[in-house]
Amino acid sequence: MINIIHTKSEMQAEVARWRDAGLSVALVPTMGSLHEGHLSLVQQAALQADRVVVSIYVNPSQFAENEDFDKYPRTLDDDVKKLEKTGQCHAVYAPSSMYDDQHSTMVVPAGAADGLESLTRPHFFTGVATIVLKLFQHVPAHIALFGEKDFQQLSVVRQMTQNLDLQIEIIGAATVRDTHGLAVSSRNHYLSADQLSIAPQLYQQLCIIAQRITQGDAQERVIADAQHALLNAGFDEVDYLEICDAVTLKPAQNNRQGPIRILAAVRLGKTRLIDNIALDQSDTLA
Ligand code: PAF
């Protein structure tokens, strides 16, 4: 049976007991509604640590007023069942709230947080960085795992960990895709059958971009063609489609050096999908 912990003091005490016994601890931060992507993080966490904690908390500070905070699926009982089936999760941390009424301090990241997601969701990384820092205090683990699907989030968390000298190692894990290539995401549940047939074309276009850039085609032409192809395929809007330095997330130059990441956010009806791939699939930042 997985231990379900609701309070900071109990969570910290449990981790302290494990650490005192010489056990290593991994944290997998989530907002619940667990899918294959989360379960693969748990699996990788279990390979790298003796104890695995999955946190489940829908963080209000990373949602803007017009976003889906109220609608976001809350499925704790199902999530715990899925985690129990893995046999690899030792505790679920499910606090009822992470902010008291007097909460007034936020972490405001720049650098990797600039551009891309922040163009349309300027509040987002402040909310993410603040909650992740708090989670690291509540679950003082040795390592924390984040999916590469949210590549900018992973970069922001790495940057914060380094900049603020946090005593935790950040591990990035490859995106899990369905058989059509669509990156697995909690928000895929919002897609209709028609939209589900369009959605995998986002990944296909990212692969075409990577192939053409590798062949030496000019970035501007390749991006313009891919944008056109996405709109033709039925996506309603392309929020961004960019070729970036994989570490700084600044736009990559045509005479690029070092690892490159291609990142995109698109809208399909009311649903916003994000995805990204490495230009060279052998580039992993884990
Ligand atoms: O990726 C998520 O599920 C969330 O942004 C995170 C990292 C759990 C913070 O709320």
PDB file of C-alpha atoms in Angstrom, residues 7-189:
ATOM      1  CA  THR A   7       0.915  17.524   5.328  1.00  0.00           C
ATOM      2  CA  LYS A   8       4.334  19.117   4.925  1.00  0.00           C
ATOM      3  CA  SER A   9       5.532  18.002   8.396  1.00  0.00           C
ATOM      4  CA  GLU A  10       4.649  14.333   7.793  1.00  0.00           C
ATOM      5  CA  MET A  11       6.234  14.421   4.346  1.00  0.00           C
ATOM      6  CA  GLN A  12       9.460  15.977   5.607  1.00  0.00           C
ATOM      7  CA  ALA A  13       9.593  13.465   8.501  1.00  0.00           C
ATOM      8  CA  GLU A  14       9.160  10.499   6.136  1.00  0.00           C
ATOM      9  CA  VAL A  15      11.960  11.712   3.839  1.00  0.00           C
ATOM     10  CA  ALA A  16      14.193  12.385   6.874  1.00  0.00           C
ATOM     11  CA  ARG A  17      13.616   8.796   8.092  1.00  0.00           C
ATOM     12  CA  TRP A  18      14.612   7.419   4.682  1.00  0.00           C
ATOM     13  CA  ARG A  19      17.668   9.636   4.425  1.00  0.00           C
ATOM     14  CA  ASP A  20      18.754   8.712   7.980  1.00  0.00           C
ATOM     15  CA  ALA A  21      18.530   5.046   6.953  1.00  0.00           C
ATOM     16  CA  GLY A  22      20.891   5.780   4.039  1.00  0.00           C
ATOM     17  CA  LEU A  23      18.206   5.516   1.355  1.00  0.00           C
ATOM     18  CA  SER A  24      18.169   7.758  -1.720  1.00  0.00           C
ATOM     19  CA  VAL A  25      14.935   9.578  -2.561  1.00  0.00           C
ATOM     20  CA  ALA A  26      13.409  10.682  -5.880  1.00  0.00           C
ATOM     21  CA  LEU A  27      10.569  13.157  -6.370  1.00  0.00           C
ATOM     22  CA  VAL A  28       8.244  13.117  -9.383  1.00  0.00           C
ATOM     23  CA  PRO A  29       6.209  16.370  -9.248  1.00  0.00           C
ATOM     24  CA  THR A  30       2.820  16.139 -10.996  1.00  0.00           C
ATOM     25  CA  MET A  31      -0.599  17.756 -11.065  1.00  0.00           C
ATOM     26  CA  GLY A  32      -2.268  14.320 -11.105  1.00  0.00           C
ATOM     27  CA  SER A  33      -4.465  12.915 -13.875  1.00  0.00           C
ATOM     28  CA  LEU A  34      -1.588  10.515 -14.340  1.00  0.00           C
ATOM     29  CA  HIS A  35      -0.835   9.014 -17.739  1.00  0.00           C
ATOM     30  CA  GLU A  36       1.876   6.888 -19.346  1.00  0.00           C
ATOM     31  CA  GLY A  37       4.273   9.853 -19.341  1.00  0.00           C
ATOM     32  CA  HIS A  38       4.081  10.217 -15.562  1.00  0.00           C
ATOM     33  CA  LEU A  39       4.314   6.454 -15.026  1.00  0.00           C
ATOM     34  CA  SER A  40       7.465   6.320 -17.120  1.00  0.00           C
ATOM     35  CA  LEU A  41       8.962   9.039 -14.871  1.00  0.00           C
ATOM     36  CA  VAL A  42       8.101   6.872 -11.857  1.00  0.00           C
ATOM     37  CA  GLN A  43       9.733   3.888 -13.523  1.00  0.00           C
ATOM     38  CA  GLN A  44      12.911   5.867 -14.203  1.00  0.00           C
ATOM     39  CA  ALA A  45      12.872   7.320 -10.688  1.00  0.00           C
ATOM     40  CA  ALA A  46      12.743   3.805  -9.240  1.00  0.00           C
ATOM     41  CA  LEU A  47      15.813   2.832 -11.269  1.00  0.00           C
ATOM     42  CA  GLN A  48      17.760   5.720  -9.776  1.00  0.00           C
ATOM     43  CA  ALA A  49      16.588   5.953  -6.168  1.00  0.00           C
ATOM     44  CA  ASP A  50      15.540   3.672  -3.295  1.00  0.00           C
ATOM     45  CA  ARG A  51      12.360   5.586  -2.515  1.00  0.00           C
ATOM     46  CA  VAL A  52      10.016   7.361  -4.960  1.00  0.00           C
ATOM     47  CA  VAL A  53       7.573  10.120  -3.958  1.00  0.00           C
ATOM     48  CA  VAL A  54       4.974  11.360  -6.454  1.00  0.00           C
ATOM     49  CA  SER A  55       3.500  14.743  -5.584  1.00  0.00           C
ATOM     50  CA  ILE A  56      -0.004  15.496  -6.799  1.00  0.00           C
ATOM     51  CA  TYR A  57      -1.093  19.101  -6.567  1.00  0.00           C
ATOM     52  CA  VAL A  58      -2.965  21.254  -9.085  1.00  0.00           C
ATOM     53  CA  ASN A  59      -1.047  24.477  -8.596  1.00  0.00           C
ATOM     54  CA  PRO A  60      -3.325  27.535  -8.910  1.00  0.00           C
ATOM     55  CA  SER A  61      -0.460  29.996  -9.384  1.00  0.00           C
ATOM     56  CA  GLN A  62       0.511  28.569 -12.779  1.00  0.00           C
ATOM     57  CA  PHE A  63      -2.966  29.077 -14.261  1.00  0.00           C
ATOM     58  CA  ALA A  64      -4.182  32.458 -15.522  1.00  0.00           C
ATOM     59  CA  GLU A  65      -7.773  33.556 -14.877  1.00  0.00           C
ATOM     60  CA  ASN A  66      -8.881  32.416 -18.342  1.00  0.00           C
ATOM     61  CA  GLU A  67      -7.200  28.986 -18.128  1.00  0.00           C
ATOM     62  CA  ASP A  68      -8.529  25.575 -17.123  1.00  0.00           C
ATOM     63  CA  PHE A  69      -7.747  25.489 -13.358  1.00  0.00           C
ATOM     64  CA  ASP A  70     -11.350  24.661 -12.351  1.00  0.00           C
ATOM     65  CA  LYS A  71     -11.748  22.176 -15.176  1.00  0.00           C
ATOM     66  CA  TYR A  72      -8.350  20.515 -14.664  1.00  0.00           C
ATOM     67  CA  PRO A  73      -9.019  16.820 -13.860  1.00  0.00           C
ATOM     68  CA  ARG A  74      -8.638  15.863 -10.185  1.00  0.00           C
ATOM     69  CA  THR A  75      -8.511  12.081  -9.946  1.00  0.00           C
ATOM     70  CA  LEU A  76      -6.559  11.248  -6.780  1.00  0.00           C
ATOM     71  CA  ASP A  77      -8.109   7.800  -6.166  1.00  0.00           C
ATOM     72  CA  ASP A  78      -7.469   6.674  -9.753  1.00  0.00           C
ATOM     73  CA  ASP A  79      -3.971   8.144  -9.680  1.00  0.00           C
ATOM     74  CA  VAL A  80      -3.126   6.211  -6.510  1.00  0.00           C
ATOM     75  CA  LYS A  81      -4.452   2.992  -8.079  1.00  0.00           C
ATOM     76  CA  LYS A  82      -2.245   3.525 -11.131  1.00  0.00           C
ATOM     77  CA  LEU A  83       0.763   4.163  -8.917  1.00  0.00           C
ATOM     78  CA  GLU A  84      -0.004   1.092  -6.804  1.00  0.00           C
ATOM     79  CA  LYS A  85       0.016  -1.023  -9.977  1.00  0.00           C
ATOM     80  CA  THR A  86       3.555   0.131 -10.793  1.00  0.00           C
ATOM     81  CA  GLY A  87       4.815  -1.221  -7.460  1.00  0.00           C
ATOM     82  CA  GLN A  88       7.480   1.499  -7.686  1.00  0.00           C
ATOM     83  CA  CYS A  89       5.987   4.424  -5.775  1.00  0.00           C
ATOM     84  CA  HIS A  90       6.469   4.561  -2.005  1.00  0.00           C
ATOM     85  CA  ALA A  91       4.548   7.717  -1.123  1.00  0.00           C
ATOM     86  CA  VAL A  92       2.093  10.129  -2.690  1.00  0.00           C
ATOM     87  CA  TYR A  93       2.312  13.690  -1.451  1.00  0.00           C
ATOM     88  CA  ALA A  94      -1.123  15.259  -1.919  1.00  0.00           C
ATOM     89  CA  PRO A  95      -1.302  18.515   0.060  1.00  0.00           C
ATOM     90  CA  SER A  96      -4.699  20.216   0.103  1.00  0.00           C
ATOM     91  CA  SER A  97      -3.043  23.611  -0.243  1.00  0.00           C
ATOM     92  CA  MET A  98       0.511  24.826  -0.690  1.00  0.00           C
ATOM     93  CA  TYR A  99      -0.153  28.528  -0.066  1.00  0.00           C
ATOM     94  CA  ASP A 100      -1.422  30.082   3.136  1.00  0.00           C
ATOM     95  CA  ASP A 101      -3.501  33.253   3.166  1.00  0.00           C
ATOM     96  CA  GLN A 102      -0.441  35.401   3.781  1.00  0.00           C
ATOM     97  CA  HIS A 103       1.568  33.963   0.888  1.00  0.00           C
ATOM     98  CA  SER A 104       3.323  36.848  -0.867  1.00  0.00           C
ATOM     99  CA  THR A 105       6.695  35.613  -2.150  1.00  0.00           C
ATOM    100  CA  MET A 106       7.105  34.291  -5.676  1.00  0.00           C
ATOM    101  CA  VAL A 107      10.124  33.062  -7.665  1.00  0.00           C
ATOM    102  CA  VAL A 108      10.312  35.058 -10.905  1.00  0.00           C
ATOM    103  CA  PRO A 109      12.603  33.277 -13.374  1.00  0.00           C
ATOM    104  CA  ALA A 110      14.140  35.001 -16.399  1.00  0.00           C
ATOM    105  CA  GLY A 111      16.654  33.483 -18.871  1.00  0.00           C
ATOM    106  CA  ALA A 112      15.203  30.164 -19.982  1.00  0.00           C
ATOM    107  CA  ALA A 113      11.748  31.403 -18.942  1.00  0.00           C
ATOM    108  CA  ASP A 114      11.798  34.237 -21.479  1.00  0.00           C
ATOM    109  CA  GLY A 115       9.901  33.835 -24.758  1.00  0.00           C
ATOM    110  CA  LEU A 116       8.114  30.698 -26.053  1.00  0.00           C
ATOM    111  CA  GLU A 117       5.476  29.754 -23.416  1.00  0.00           C
ATOM    112  CA  SER A 118       5.882  33.101 -21.656  1.00  0.00           C
ATOM    113  CA  LEU A 119       4.705  34.955 -24.770  1.00  0.00           C
ATOM    114  CA  THR A 120       1.150  33.717 -24.258  1.00  0.00           C
ATOM    115  CA  ARG A 121       1.382  32.595 -20.607  1.00  0.00           C
ATOM    116  CA  PRO A 122       3.455  35.307 -18.869  1.00  0.00           C
ATOM    117  CA  HIS A 123       2.390  34.124 -15.396  1.00  0.00           C
ATOM    118  CA  PHE A 124       3.250  30.464 -15.982  1.00  0.00           C
ATOM    119  CA  PHE A 125       6.904  30.016 -15.010  1.00  0.00           C
ATOM    120  CA  THR A 126       6.574  32.199 -11.924  1.00  0.00           C
ATOM    121  CA  GLY A 127       3.874  29.791 -10.757  1.00  0.00           C
ATOM    122  CA  VAL A 128       5.894  26.719 -11.724  1.00  0.00           C
ATOM    123  CA  ALA A 129       9.198  27.890 -10.211  1.00  0.00           C
ATOM    124  CA  THR A 130       7.488  28.906  -6.961  1.00  0.00           C
ATOM    125  CA  ILE A 131       5.633  25.632  -6.520  1.00  0.00           C
ATOM    126  CA  VAL A 132       8.613  23.496  -7.535  1.00  0.00           C
ATOM    127  CA  LEU A 133      10.839  25.285  -5.023  1.00  0.00           C
ATOM    128  CA  LYS A 134       8.212  24.738  -2.327  1.00  0.00           C
ATOM    129  CA  LEU A 135       7.862  21.071  -3.288  1.00  0.00           C
ATOM    130  CA  PHE A 136      11.638  20.661  -3.004  1.00  0.00           C
ATOM    131  CA  GLN A 137      11.354  21.998   0.573  1.00  0.00           C
ATOM    132  CA  HIS A 138       8.468  19.695   1.448  1.00  0.00           C
ATOM    133  CA  VAL A 139      10.038  16.639  -0.218  1.00  0.00           C
ATOM    134  CA  PRO A 140      13.802  17.100   0.241  1.00  0.00           C
ATOM    135  CA  ALA A 141      14.742  14.436  -2.275  1.00  0.00           C
ATOM    136  CA  HIS A 142      18.155  13.719  -3.857  1.00  0.00           C
ATOM    137  CA  ILE A 143      16.767  13.825  -7.404  1.00  0.00           C
ATOM    138  CA  ALA A 144      13.642  15.160  -9.143  1.00  0.00           C
ATOM    139  CA  LEU A 145      12.391  13.999 -12.536  1.00  0.00           C
ATOM    140  CA  PHE A 146      10.625  16.144 -15.150  1.00  0.00           C
ATOM    141  CA  GLY A 147       9.437  15.182 -18.640  1.00  0.00           C
ATOM    142  CA  GLU A 148      11.098  16.673 -21.710  1.00  0.00           C
ATOM    143  CA  LYS A 149       7.621  17.212 -23.164  1.00  0.00           C
ATOM    144  CA  ASP A 150       7.577  20.438 -21.106  1.00  0.00           C
ATOM    145  CA  PHE A 151      11.093  21.259 -22.230  1.00  0.00           C
ATOM    146  CA  GLN A 152      11.046  24.930 -21.288  1.00  0.00           C
ATOM    147  CA  GLN A 153       9.725  24.014 -17.832  1.00  0.00           C
ATOM    148  CA  LEU A 154      12.572  21.501 -17.447  1.00  0.00           C
ATOM    149  CA  SER A 155      15.076  24.195 -18.477  1.00  0.00           C
ATOM    150  CA  VAL A 156      13.595  26.729 -16.039  1.00  0.00           C
ATOM    151  CA  VAL A 157      13.747  24.218 -13.179  1.00  0.00           C
ATOM    152  CA  ARG A 158      17.360  23.320 -14.027  1.00  0.00           C
ATOM    153  CA  GLN A 159      18.263  26.991 -14.167  1.00  0.00           C
ATOM    154  CA  MET A 160      16.555  27.731 -10.822  1.00  0.00           C
ATOM    155  CA  THR A 161      18.267  24.764  -9.174  1.00  0.00           C
ATOM    156  CA  GLN A 162      21.643  25.974 -10.385  1.00  0.00           C
ATOM    157  CA  ASN A 163      21.072  29.686  -9.728  1.00  0.00           C
ATOM    158  CA  LEU A 164      19.711  29.179  -6.207  1.00  0.00           C
ATOM    159  CA  ASP A 165      22.235  26.427  -5.268  1.00  0.00           C
ATOM    160  CA  LEU A 166      19.496  23.909  -4.506  1.00  0.00           C
ATOM    161  CA  GLN A 167      20.724  20.556  -3.232  1.00  0.00           C
ATOM    162  CA  ILE A 168      18.826  18.407  -5.696  1.00  0.00           C
ATOM    163  CA  GLU A 169      19.697  16.909  -9.077  1.00  0.00           C
ATOM    164  CA  ILE A 170      17.250  17.503 -11.931  1.00  0.00           C
ATOM    165  CA  ILE A 171      16.745  14.650 -14.372  1.00  0.00           C
ATOM    166  CA  GLY A 172      14.943  15.078 -17.692  1.00  0.00           C
ATOM    167  CA  ALA A 173      13.098  12.115 -19.196  1.00  0.00           C
ATOM    168  CA  ALA A 174      12.178  11.490 -22.845  1.00  0.00           C
ATOM    169  CA  THR A 175       8.655  12.339 -24.032  1.00  0.00           C
ATOM    170  CA  VAL A 176       6.249   9.413 -24.178  1.00  0.00           C
ATOM    171  CA  ARG A 177       4.248   9.308 -27.446  1.00  0.00           C
ATOM    172  CA  ASP A 178       1.226   7.330 -28.596  1.00  0.00           C
ATOM    173  CA  THR A 179       1.508   5.065 -31.624  1.00  0.00           C
ATOM    174  CA  HIS A 180       0.809   8.035 -33.930  1.00  0.00           C
ATOM    175  CA  GLY A 181       3.538  10.168 -32.387  1.00  0.00           C
ATOM    176  CA  LEU A 182       1.273  12.436 -30.318  1.00  0.00           C
ATOM    177  CA  ALA A 183       3.002  13.397 -27.064  1.00  0.00           C
ATOM    178  CA  VAL A 184       0.998  11.994 -24.146  1.00  0.00           C
ATOM    179  CA  SER A 185      -0.556  14.819 -22.092  1.00  0.00           C
ATOM    180  CA  SER A 186      -3.404  15.250 -19.588  1.00  0.00           C
ATOM    181  CA  ARG A 187      -4.888  17.834 -21.959  1.00  0.00           C
ATOM    182  CA  ASN A 188      -5.252  15.250 -24.784  1.00  0.00           C
ATOM    183  CA  HIS A 189      -8.507  14.238 -23.019  1.00  0.00           C
TER     184      HIS A 189
END
